[in-house]
PDB file of C-alpha atoms in Angstrom:
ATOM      1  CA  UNK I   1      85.523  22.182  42.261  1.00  0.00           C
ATOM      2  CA  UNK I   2      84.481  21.363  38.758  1.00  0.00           C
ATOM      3  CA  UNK I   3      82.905  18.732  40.038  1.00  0.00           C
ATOM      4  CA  UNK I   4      80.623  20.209  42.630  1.00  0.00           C
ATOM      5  CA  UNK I   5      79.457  22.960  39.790  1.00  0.00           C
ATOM      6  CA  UNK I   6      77.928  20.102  37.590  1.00  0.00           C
ATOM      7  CA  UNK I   7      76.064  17.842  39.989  1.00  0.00           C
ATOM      8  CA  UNK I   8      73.954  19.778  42.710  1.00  0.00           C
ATOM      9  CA  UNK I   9      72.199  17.397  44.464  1.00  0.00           C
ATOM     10  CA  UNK I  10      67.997  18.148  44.382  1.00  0.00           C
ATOM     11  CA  UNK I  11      66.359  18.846  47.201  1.00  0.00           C
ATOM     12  CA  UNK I  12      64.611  15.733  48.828  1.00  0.00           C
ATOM     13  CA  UNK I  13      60.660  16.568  48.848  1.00  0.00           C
ATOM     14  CA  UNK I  14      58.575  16.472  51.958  1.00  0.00           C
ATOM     15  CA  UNK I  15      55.356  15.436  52.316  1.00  0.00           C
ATOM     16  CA  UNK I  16      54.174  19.244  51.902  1.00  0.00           C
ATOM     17  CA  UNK I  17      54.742  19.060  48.205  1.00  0.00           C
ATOM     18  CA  UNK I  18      52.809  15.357  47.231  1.00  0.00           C
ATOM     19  CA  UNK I  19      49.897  16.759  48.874  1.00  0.00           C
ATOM     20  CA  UNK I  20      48.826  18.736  46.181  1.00  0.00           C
ATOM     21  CA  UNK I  21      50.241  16.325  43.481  1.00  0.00           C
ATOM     22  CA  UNK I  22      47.438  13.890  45.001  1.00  0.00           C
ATOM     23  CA  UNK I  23      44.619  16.474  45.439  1.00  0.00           C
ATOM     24  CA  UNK I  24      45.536  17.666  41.482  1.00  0.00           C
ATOM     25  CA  UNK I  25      44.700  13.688  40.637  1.00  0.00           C
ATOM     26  CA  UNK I  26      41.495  13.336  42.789  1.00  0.00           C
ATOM     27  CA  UNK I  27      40.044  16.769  41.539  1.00  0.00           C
ATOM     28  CA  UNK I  28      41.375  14.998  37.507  1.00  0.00           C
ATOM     29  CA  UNK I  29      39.477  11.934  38.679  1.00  0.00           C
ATOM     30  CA  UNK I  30      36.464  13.829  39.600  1.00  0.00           C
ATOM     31  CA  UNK I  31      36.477  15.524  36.711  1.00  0.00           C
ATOM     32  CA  UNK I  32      36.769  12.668  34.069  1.00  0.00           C
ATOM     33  CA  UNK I  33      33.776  11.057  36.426  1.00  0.00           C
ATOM     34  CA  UNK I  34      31.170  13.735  36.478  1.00  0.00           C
ATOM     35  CA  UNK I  35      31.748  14.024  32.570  1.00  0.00           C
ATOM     36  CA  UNK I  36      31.373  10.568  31.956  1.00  0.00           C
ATOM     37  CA  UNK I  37      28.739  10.560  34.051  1.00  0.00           C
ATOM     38  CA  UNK I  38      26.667  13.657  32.341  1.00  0.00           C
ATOM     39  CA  UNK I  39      27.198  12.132  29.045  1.00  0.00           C
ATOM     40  CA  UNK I  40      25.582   8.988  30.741  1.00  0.00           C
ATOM     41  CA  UNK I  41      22.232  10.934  32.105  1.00  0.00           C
ATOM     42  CA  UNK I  42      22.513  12.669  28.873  1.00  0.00           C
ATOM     43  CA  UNK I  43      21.508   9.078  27.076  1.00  0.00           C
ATOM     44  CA  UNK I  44      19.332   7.733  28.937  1.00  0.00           C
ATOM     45  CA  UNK I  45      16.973  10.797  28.381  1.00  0.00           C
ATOM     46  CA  UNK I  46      16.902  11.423  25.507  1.00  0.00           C
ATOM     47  CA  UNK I  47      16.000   7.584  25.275  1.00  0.00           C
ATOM     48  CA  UNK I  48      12.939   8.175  27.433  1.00  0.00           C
ATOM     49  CA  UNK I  49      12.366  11.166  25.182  1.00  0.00           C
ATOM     50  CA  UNK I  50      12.368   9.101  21.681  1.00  0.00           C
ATOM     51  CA  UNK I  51      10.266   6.421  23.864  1.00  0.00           C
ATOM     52  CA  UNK I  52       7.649   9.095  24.960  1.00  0.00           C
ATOM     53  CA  UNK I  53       7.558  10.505  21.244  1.00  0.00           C
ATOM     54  CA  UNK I  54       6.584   7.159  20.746  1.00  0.00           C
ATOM     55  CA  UNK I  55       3.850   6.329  22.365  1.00  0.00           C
ATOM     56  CA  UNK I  56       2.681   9.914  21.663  1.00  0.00           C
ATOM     57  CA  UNK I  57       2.053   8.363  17.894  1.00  0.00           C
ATOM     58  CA  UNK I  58       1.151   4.895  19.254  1.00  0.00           C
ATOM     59  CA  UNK I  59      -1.769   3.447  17.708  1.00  0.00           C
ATOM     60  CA  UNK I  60      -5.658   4.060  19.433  1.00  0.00           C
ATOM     61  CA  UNK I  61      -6.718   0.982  21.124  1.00  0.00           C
ATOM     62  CA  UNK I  62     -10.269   1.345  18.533  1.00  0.00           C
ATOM     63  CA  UNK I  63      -8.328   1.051  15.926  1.00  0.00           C
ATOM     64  CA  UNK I  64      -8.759  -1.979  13.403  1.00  0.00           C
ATOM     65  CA  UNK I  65      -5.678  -3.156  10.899  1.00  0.00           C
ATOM     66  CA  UNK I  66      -6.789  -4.435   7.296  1.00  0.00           C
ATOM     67  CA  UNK I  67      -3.995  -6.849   6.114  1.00  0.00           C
ATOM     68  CA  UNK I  68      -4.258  -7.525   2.115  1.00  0.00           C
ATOM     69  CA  UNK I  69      -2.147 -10.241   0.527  1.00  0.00           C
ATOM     70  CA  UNK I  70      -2.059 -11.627  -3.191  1.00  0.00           C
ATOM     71  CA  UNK I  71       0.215 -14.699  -3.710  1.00  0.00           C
ATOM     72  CA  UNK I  72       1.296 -16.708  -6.480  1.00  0.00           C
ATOM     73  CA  UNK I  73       3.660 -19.488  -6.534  1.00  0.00           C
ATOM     74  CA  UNK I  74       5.074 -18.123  -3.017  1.00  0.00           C
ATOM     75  CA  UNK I  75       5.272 -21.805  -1.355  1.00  0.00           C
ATOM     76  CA  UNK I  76       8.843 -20.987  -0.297  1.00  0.00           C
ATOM     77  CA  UNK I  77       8.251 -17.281   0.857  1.00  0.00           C
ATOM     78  CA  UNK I  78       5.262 -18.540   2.629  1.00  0.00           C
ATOM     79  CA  UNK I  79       6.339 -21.253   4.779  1.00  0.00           C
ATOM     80  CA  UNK I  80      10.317 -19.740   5.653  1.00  0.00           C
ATOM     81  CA  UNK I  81       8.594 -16.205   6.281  1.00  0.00           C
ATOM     82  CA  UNK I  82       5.550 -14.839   5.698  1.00  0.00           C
ATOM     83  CA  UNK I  83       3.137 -17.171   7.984  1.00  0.00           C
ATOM     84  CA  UNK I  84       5.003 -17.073  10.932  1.00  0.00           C
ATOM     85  CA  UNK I  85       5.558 -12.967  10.193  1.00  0.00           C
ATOM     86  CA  UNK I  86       1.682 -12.532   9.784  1.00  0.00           C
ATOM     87  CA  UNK I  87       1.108 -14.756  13.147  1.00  0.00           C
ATOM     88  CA  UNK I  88       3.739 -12.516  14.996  1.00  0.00           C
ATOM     89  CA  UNK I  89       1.790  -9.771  14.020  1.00  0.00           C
ATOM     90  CA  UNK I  90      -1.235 -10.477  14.533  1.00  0.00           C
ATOM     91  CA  UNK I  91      -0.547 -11.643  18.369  1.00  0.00           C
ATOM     92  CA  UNK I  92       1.584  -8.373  18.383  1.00  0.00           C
ATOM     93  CA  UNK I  93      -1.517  -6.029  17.461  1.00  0.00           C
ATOM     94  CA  UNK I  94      -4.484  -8.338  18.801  1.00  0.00           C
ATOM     95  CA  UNK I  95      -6.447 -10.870  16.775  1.00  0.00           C
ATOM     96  CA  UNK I  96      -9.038  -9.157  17.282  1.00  0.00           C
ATOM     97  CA  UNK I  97      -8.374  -5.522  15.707  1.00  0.00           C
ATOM     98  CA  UNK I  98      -7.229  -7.448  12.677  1.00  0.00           C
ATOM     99  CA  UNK I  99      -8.906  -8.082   9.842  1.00  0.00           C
ATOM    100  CA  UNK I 100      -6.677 -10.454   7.045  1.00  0.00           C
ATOM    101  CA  UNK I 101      -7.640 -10.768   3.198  1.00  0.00           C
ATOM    102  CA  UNK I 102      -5.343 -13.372   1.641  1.00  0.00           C
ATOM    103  CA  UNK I 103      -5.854 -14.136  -2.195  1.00  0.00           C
ATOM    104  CA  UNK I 104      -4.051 -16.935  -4.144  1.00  0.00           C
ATOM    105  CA  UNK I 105      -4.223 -16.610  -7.834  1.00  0.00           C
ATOM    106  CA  UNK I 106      -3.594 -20.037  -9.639  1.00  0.00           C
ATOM    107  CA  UNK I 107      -0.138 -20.641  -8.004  1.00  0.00           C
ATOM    108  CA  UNK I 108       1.606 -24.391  -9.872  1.00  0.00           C
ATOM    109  CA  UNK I 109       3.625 -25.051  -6.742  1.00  0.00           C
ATOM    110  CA  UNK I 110       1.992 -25.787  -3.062  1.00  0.00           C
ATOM    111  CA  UNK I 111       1.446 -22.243  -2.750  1.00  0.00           C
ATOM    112  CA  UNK I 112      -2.458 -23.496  -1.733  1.00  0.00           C
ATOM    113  CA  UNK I 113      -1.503 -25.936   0.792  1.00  0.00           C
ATOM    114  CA  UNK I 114       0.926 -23.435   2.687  1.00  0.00           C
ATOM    115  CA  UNK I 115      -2.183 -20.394   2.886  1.00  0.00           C
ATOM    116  CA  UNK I 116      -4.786 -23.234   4.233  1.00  0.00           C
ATOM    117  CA  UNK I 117      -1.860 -23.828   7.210  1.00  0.00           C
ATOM    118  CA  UNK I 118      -1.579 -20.164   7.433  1.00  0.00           C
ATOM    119  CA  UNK I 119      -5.819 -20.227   7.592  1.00  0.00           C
ATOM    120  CA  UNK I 120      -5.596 -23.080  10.105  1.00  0.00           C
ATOM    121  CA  UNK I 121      -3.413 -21.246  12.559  1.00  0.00           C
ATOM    122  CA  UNK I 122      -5.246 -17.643  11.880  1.00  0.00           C
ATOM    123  CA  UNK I 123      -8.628 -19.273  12.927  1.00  0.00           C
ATOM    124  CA  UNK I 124      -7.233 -20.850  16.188  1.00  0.00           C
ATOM    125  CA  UNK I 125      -6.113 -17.487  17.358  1.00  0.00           C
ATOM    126  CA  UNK I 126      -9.792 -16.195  16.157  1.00  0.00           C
ATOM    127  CA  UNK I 127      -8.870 -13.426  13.225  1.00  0.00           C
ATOM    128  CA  UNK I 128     -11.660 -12.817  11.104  1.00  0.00           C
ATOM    129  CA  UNK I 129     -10.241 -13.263   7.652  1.00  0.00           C
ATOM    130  CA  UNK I 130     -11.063 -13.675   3.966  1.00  0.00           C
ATOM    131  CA  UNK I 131      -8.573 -16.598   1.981  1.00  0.00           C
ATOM    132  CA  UNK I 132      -9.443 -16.946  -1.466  1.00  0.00           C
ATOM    133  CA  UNK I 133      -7.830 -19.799  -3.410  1.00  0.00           C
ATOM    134  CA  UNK I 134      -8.231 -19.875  -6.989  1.00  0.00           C
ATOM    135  CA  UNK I 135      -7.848 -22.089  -9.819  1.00  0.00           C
ATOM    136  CA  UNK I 136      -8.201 -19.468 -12.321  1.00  0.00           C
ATOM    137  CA  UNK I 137      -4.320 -19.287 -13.878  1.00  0.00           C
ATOM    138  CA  UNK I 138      -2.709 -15.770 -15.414  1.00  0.00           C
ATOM    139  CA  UNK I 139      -2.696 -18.183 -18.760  1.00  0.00           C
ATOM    140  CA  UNK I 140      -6.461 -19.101 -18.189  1.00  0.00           C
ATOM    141  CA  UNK I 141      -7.103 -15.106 -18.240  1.00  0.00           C
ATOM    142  CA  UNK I 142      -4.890 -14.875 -21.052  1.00  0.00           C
ATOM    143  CA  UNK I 143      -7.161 -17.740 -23.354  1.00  0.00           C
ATOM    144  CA  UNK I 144     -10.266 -15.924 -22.842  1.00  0.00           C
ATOM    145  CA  UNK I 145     -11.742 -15.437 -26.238  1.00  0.00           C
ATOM    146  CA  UNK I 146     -11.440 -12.441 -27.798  1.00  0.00           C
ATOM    147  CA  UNK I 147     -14.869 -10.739 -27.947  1.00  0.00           C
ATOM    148  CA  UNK I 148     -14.101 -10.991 -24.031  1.00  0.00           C
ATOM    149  CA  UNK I 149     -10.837  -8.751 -24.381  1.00  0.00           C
ATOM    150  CA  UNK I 150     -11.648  -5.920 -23.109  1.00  0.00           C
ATOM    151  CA  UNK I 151     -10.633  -3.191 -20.633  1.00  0.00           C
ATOM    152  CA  UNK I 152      -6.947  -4.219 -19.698  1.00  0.00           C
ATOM    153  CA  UNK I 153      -5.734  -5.822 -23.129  1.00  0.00           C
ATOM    154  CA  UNK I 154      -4.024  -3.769 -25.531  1.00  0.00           C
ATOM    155  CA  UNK I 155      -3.428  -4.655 -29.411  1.00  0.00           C
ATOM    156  CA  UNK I 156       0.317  -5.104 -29.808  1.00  0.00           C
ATOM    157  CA  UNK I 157       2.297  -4.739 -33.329  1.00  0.00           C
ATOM    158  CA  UNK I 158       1.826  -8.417 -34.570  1.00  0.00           C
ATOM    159  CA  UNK I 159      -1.819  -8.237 -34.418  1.00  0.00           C
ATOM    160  CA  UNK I 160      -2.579  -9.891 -31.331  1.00  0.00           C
ATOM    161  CA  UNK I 161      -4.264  -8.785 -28.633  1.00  0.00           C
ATOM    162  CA  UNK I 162      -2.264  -9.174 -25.101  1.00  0.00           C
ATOM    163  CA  UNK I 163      -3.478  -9.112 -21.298  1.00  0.00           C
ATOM    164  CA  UNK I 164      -1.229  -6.058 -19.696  1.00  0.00           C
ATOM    165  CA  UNK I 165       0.658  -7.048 -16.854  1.00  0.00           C
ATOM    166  CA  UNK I 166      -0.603  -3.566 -14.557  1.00  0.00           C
ATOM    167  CA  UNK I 167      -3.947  -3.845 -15.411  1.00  0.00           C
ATOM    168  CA  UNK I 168      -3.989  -8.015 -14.778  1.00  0.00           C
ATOM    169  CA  UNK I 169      -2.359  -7.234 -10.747  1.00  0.00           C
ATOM    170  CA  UNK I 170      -5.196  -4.338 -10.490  1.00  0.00           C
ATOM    171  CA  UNK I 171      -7.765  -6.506 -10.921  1.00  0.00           C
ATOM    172  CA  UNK I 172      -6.094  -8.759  -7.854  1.00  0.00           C
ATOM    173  CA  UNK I 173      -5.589  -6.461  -5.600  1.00  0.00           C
ATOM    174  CA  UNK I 174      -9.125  -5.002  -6.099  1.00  0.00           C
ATOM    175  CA  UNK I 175      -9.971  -8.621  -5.720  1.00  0.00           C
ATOM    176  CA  UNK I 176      -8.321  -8.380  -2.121  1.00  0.00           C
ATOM    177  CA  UNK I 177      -9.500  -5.142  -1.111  1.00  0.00           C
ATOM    178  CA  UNK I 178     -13.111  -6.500  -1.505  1.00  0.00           C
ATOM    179  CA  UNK I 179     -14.197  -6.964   2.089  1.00  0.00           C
ATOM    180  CA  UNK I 180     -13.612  -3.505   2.842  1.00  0.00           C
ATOM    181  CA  UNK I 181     -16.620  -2.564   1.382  1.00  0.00           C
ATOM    182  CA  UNK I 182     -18.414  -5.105   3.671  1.00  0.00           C
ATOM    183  CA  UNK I 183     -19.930  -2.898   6.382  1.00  0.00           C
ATOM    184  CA  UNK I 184     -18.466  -4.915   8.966  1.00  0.00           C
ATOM    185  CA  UNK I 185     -15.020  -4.512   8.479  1.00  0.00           C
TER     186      UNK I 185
END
């Protein structure tokens, strides 16, 4: 007697009750899906939202790009980067709605030699373009005499009078803004 009080045997299950067991896991299935899904859809537009805000501030076809450079003893910079950089952008936007002002200022490594490639491979692809290599040093601008010291030198506390550094990189830079005050460009 004790015996049939502590194990009751469980009733066996029919088919009736794994029907719903299996339509609970389909509708679960379903339900993971479609959310999976929405988050999905979700993604992709706003992706072809960012892409038309885009090309809503994409650049006019009539536009024209002014690229100023000023180097000095960039050799390395030059030849592992920049020139292949400026050619990929330059095929990127068009050669011909860009307009490329490169100025070298007395570089003592090949810094020359690695603009004149740069040159070489900007005129094949036909980019108008102003290179200006020059010999003139920042010591040669520092030597000038004095009389000449003018606007850009200050007199420091020993007595001398030195070329400032800001003023010195101005003067470049103006240097390599210069053709766009040519009418042309």
């Amino acid at each position: 007697m004790l015996a049939d009080t502590l194990y009751k045997p469980r009733p066996r299950r029919t088919r009736r009750f794994r029907l719903p067991r299996l339509l609970h896991a389909l509708i679960s299935l379903f339900l993971v899906w479609s959310a999976i899904e929405t988050y999905s859809l979700s993604n992709h537009f706003d992706r072809i939202d960012r892409a038309a805000e885009y090309q809503d501030h994409a650049m006019p076809l009539s536009a024209r790009i002014f690229i100023a450079s000023i180097h000095w003893n960039d050799e390395e910079v030059l030849r592992s980067h920049w020139n292949n950089a400026v050619l990929d952008l330059v095929r990127a936007l068009g050669p011909d709605r860009v307009f490329l002002s490169i100025y070298e200022s007395g570089s003592y490594d090949n810094t020359k030699g690695a603009i004149r490639e740069l040159d070489a491979d900007l005129e094949d692809l036909g980019v108008p373009r102003k290179v200006v290599l020059s010999d003139v040093t920042h010591e040669d601008d520092i030597q000038v005499p004095d009389m000449e010291k003018g606007e850009g030198w200050i007199d420091t506390d020993e007595g001398e009078r030195e070329l400032r550094r800001i003023p010195y990189l101005a003067r470049l830079r103006n240097q390599s803004l210069q053709p766009l005050k040519a009418p042309q460009h």
